[in-house]
PDB file of C-alpha atoms in Angstrom:
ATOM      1  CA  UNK A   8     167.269 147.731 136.690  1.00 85.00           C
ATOM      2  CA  UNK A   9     167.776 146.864 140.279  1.00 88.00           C
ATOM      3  CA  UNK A  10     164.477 146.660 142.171  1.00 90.00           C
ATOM      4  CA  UNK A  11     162.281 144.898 144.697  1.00 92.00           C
ATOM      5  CA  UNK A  12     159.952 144.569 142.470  1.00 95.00           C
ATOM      6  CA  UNK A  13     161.149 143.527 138.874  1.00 95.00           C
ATOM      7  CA  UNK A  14     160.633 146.480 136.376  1.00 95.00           C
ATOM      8  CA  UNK A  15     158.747 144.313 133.898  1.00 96.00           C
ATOM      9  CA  UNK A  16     156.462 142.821 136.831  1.00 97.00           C
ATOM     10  CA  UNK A  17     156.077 147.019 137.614  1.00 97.00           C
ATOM     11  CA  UNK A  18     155.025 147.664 133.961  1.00 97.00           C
ATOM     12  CA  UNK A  19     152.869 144.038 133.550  1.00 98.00           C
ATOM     13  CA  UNK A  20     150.342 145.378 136.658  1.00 97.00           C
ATOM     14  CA  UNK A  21     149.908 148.345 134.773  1.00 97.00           C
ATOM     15  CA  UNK A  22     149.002 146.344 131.749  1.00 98.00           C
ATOM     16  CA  UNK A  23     146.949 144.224 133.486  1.00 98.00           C
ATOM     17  CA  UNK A  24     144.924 147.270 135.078  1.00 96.00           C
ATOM     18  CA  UNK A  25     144.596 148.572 132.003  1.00 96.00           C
ATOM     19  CA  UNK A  26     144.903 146.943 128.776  1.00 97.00           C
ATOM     20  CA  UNK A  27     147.334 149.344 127.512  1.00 97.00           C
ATOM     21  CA  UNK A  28     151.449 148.752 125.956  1.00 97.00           C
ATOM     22  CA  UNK A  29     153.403 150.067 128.568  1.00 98.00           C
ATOM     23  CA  UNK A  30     157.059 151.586 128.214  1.00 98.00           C
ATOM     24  CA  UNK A  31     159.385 152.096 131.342  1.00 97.00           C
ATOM     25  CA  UNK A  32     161.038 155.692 131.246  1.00 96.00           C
ATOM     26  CA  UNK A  33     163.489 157.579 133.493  1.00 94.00           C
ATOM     27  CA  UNK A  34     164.162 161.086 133.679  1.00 93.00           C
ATOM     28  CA  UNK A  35     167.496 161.931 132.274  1.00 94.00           C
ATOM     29  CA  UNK A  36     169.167 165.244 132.353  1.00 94.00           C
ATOM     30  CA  UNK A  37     168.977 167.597 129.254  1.00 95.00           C
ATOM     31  CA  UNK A  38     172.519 166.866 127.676  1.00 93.00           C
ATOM     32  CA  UNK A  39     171.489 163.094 127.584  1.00 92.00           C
ATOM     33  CA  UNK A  40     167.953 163.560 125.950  1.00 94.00           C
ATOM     34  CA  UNK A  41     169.349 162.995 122.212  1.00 93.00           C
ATOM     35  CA  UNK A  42     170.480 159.446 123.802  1.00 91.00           C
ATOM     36  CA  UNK A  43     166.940 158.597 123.879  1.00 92.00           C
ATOM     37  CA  UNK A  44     163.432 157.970 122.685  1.00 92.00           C
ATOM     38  CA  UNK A  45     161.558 160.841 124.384  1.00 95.00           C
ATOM     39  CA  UNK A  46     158.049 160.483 125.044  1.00 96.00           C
ATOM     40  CA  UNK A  47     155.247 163.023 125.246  1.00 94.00           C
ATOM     41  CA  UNK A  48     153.179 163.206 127.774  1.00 88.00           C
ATOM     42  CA  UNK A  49     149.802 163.916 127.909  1.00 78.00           C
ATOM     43  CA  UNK A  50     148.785 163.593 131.427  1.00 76.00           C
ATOM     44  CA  UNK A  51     150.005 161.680 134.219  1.00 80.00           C
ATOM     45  CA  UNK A  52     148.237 159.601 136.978  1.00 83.00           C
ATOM     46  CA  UNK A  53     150.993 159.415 139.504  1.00 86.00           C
ATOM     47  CA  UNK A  54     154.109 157.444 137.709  1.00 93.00           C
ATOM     48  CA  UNK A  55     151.998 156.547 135.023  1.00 96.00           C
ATOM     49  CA  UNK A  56     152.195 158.728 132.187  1.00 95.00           C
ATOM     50  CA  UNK A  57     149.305 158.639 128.821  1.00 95.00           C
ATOM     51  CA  UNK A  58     151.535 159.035 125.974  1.00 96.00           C
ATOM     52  CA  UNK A  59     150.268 161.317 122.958  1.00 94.00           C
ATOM     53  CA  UNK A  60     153.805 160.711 120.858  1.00 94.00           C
ATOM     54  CA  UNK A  61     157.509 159.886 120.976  1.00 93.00           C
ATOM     55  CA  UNK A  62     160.313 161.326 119.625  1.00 92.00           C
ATOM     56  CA  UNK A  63     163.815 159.393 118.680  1.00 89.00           C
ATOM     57  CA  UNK A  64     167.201 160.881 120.080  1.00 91.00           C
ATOM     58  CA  UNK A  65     165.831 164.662 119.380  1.00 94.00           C
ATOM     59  CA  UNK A  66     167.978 167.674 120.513  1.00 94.00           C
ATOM     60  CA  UNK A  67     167.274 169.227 123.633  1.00 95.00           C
ATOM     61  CA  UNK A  68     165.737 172.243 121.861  1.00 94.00           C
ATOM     62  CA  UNK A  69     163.084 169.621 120.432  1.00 94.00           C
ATOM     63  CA  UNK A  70     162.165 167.154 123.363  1.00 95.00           C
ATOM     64  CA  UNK A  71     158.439 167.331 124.201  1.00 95.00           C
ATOM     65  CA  UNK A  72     159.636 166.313 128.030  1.00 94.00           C
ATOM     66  CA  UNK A  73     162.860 164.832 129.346  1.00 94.00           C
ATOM     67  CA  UNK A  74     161.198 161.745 130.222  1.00 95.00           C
ATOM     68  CA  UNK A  75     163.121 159.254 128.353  1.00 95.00           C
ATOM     69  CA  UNK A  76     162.137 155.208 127.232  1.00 95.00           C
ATOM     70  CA  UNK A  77     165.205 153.119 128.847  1.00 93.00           C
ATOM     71  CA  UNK A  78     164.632 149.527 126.737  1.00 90.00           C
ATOM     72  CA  UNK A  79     161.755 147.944 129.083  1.00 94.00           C
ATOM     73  CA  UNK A  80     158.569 147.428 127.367  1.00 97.00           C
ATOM     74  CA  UNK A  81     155.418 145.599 127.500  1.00 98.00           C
ATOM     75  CA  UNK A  82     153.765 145.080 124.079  1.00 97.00           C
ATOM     76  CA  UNK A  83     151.200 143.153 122.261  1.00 97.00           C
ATOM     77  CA  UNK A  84     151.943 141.230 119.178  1.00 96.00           C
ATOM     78  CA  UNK A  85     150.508 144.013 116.961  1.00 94.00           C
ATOM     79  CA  UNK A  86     153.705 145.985 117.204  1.00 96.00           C
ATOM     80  CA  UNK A  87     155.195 143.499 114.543  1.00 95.00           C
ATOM     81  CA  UNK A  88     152.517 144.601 111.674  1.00 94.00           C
ATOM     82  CA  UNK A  89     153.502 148.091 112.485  1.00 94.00           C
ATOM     83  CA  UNK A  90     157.071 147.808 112.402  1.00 93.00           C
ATOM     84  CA  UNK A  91     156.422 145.581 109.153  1.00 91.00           C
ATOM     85  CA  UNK A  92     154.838 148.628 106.775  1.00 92.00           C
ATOM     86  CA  UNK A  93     157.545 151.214 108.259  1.00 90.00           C
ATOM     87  CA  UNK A  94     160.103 152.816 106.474  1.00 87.00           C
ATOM     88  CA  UNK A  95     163.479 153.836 108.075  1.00 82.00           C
ATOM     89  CA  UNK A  96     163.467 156.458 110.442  1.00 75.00           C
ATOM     90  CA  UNK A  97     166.490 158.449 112.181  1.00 71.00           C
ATOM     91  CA  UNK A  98     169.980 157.274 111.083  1.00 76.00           C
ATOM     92  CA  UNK A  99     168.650 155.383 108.645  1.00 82.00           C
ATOM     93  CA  UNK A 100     167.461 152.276 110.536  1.00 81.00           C
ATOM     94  CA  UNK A 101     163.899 151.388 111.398  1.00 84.00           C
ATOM     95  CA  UNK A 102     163.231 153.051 115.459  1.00 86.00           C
ATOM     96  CA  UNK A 103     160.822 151.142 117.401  1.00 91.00           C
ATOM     97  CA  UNK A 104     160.330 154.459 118.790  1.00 90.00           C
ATOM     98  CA  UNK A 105     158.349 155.338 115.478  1.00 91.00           C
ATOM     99  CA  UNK A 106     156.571 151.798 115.708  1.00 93.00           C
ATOM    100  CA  UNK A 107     155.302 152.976 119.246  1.00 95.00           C
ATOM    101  CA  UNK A 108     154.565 156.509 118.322  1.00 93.00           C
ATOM    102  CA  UNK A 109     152.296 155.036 115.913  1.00 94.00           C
ATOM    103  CA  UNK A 110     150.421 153.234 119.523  1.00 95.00           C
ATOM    104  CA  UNK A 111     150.502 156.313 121.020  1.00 94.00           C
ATOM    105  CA  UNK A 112     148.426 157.971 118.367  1.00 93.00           C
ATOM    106  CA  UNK A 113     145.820 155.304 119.040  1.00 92.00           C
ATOM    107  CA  UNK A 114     145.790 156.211 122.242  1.00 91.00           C
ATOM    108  CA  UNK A 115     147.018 152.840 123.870  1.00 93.00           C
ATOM    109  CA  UNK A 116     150.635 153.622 124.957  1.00 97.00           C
ATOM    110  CA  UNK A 117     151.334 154.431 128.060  1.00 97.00           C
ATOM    111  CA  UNK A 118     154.650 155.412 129.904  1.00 97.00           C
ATOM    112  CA  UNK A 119     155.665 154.023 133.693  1.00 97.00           C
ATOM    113  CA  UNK A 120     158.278 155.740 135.154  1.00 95.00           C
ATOM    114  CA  UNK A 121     159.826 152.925 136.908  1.00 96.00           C
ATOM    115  CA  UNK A 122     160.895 151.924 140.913  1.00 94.00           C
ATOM    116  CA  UNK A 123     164.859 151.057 141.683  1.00 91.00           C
ATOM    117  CA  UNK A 124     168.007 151.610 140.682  1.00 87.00           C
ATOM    118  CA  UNK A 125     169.097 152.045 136.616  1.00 87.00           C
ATOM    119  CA  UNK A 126     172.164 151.158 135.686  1.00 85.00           C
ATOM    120  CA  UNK A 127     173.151 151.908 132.057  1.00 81.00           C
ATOM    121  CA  UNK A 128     175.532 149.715 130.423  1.00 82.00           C
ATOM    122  CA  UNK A 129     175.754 151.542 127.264  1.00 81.00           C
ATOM    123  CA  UNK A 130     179.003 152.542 128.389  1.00 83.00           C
ATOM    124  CA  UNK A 131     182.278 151.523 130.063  1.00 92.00           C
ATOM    125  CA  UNK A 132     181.639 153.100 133.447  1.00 90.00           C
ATOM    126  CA  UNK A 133     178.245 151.863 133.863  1.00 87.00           C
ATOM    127  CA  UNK A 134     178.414 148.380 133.313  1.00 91.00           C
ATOM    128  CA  UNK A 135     181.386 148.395 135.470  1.00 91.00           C
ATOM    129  CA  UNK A 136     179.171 150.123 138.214  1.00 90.00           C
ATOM    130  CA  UNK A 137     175.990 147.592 137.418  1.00 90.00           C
ATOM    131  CA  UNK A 138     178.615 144.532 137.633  1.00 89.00           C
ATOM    132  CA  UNK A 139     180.261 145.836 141.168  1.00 90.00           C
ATOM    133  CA  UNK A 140     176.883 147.108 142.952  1.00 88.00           C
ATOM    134  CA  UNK A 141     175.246 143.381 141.877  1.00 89.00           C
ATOM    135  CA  UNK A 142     178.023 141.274 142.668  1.00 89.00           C
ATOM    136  CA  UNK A 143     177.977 142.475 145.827  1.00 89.00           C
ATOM    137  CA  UNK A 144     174.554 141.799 146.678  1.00 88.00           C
ATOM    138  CA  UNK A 145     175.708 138.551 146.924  1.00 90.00           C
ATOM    139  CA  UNK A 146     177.780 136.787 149.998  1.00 93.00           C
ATOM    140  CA  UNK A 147     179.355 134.367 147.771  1.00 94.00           C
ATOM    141  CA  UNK A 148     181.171 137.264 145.690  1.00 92.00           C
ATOM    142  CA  UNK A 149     181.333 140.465 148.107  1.00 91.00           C
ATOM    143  CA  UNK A 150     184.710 138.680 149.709  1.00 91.00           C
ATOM    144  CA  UNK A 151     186.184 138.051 146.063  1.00 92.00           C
ATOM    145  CA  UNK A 152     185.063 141.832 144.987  1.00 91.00           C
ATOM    146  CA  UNK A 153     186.837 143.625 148.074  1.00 89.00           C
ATOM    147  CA  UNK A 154     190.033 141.674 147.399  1.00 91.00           C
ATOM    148  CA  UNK A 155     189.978 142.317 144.074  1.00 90.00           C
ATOM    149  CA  UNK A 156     189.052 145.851 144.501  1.00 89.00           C
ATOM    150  CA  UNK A 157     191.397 146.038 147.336  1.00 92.00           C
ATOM    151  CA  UNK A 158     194.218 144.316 144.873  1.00 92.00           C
ATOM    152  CA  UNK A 159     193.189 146.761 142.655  1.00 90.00           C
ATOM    153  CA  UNK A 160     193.797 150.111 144.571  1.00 92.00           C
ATOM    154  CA  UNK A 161     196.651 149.154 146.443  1.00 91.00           C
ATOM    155  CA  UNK A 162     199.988 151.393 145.349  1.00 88.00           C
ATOM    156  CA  UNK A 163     202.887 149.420 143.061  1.00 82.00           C
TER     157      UNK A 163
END
């Protein structure tokens, strides 16, 4: 995440103004919603979503919403005993998405969809793209990027 204000600082005032575990979600298209821990939403205050469940990686057909939990969380301690009496979930592994489905049901889980720029580095392309658009945020590098880029697209 690229943002003025940090994505975790984003999801801690939340926490802070509520006393609630916070998860930071994105909207992702339809195709990419089996990528994903999807959350359910319950109601919505703005970019602050209350969370009634989540769903790991379902199939389009399945998702409750296309609102989708991109790795940034804010959790208490108490996630630990509930990931210690699970059993494995989808693929066989334990899913902190089941672990936080579990909060949701208690009614303390709620979703922020977060402020900035998202760059996912699951794959090839978008590290690539998260490496390029940092490094040249910064004066020391942007000379050495447009050579190299430069270098890079120049015929041979």
């Amino acid at each position: 995440m690229n943002s003025s204000t940090p994505a975790i600082r984003q999801m801690m005032n939340v926490y802070e103004a509520t006393a609630k575990q916070v998860v930071g979600v994105r909207t992702v298209e339809e195709q990419d919603v089996s990528k994903y821990g999807i959350i359910e939403s319950s109601r919505q205050n703005g970019l602050i979503h209350e969370v009634g469940g989540l769903v790991e990686k379902p199939s389009p057909a399945d998702a409750p919403s296309r609102q989708a939990v991109i790795g940034r969380y804010v959790l208490e301690p108490s996630i630990f005993s509930i990931l210690g009496n699970m059993s494995t979930g989808a693929g066989g592994e334990y899913q902190l998405t089941d672990a936080l489905h579990q909060v949701a049901l208690q009614n303390q889980l709620l979703a922020l969809e977060l402020e900035g720029t998202r760059y996912n580095i699951d794959d090839k392309a978008g590290y690539l793209e998260a490496v390029l658009h940092m490094g040249m945020q910064h004066e020391d590098l942007r000379p050495m990027l447009d050579s190299m880029i430069r270098e890079a697209l120049a015929p041979r």
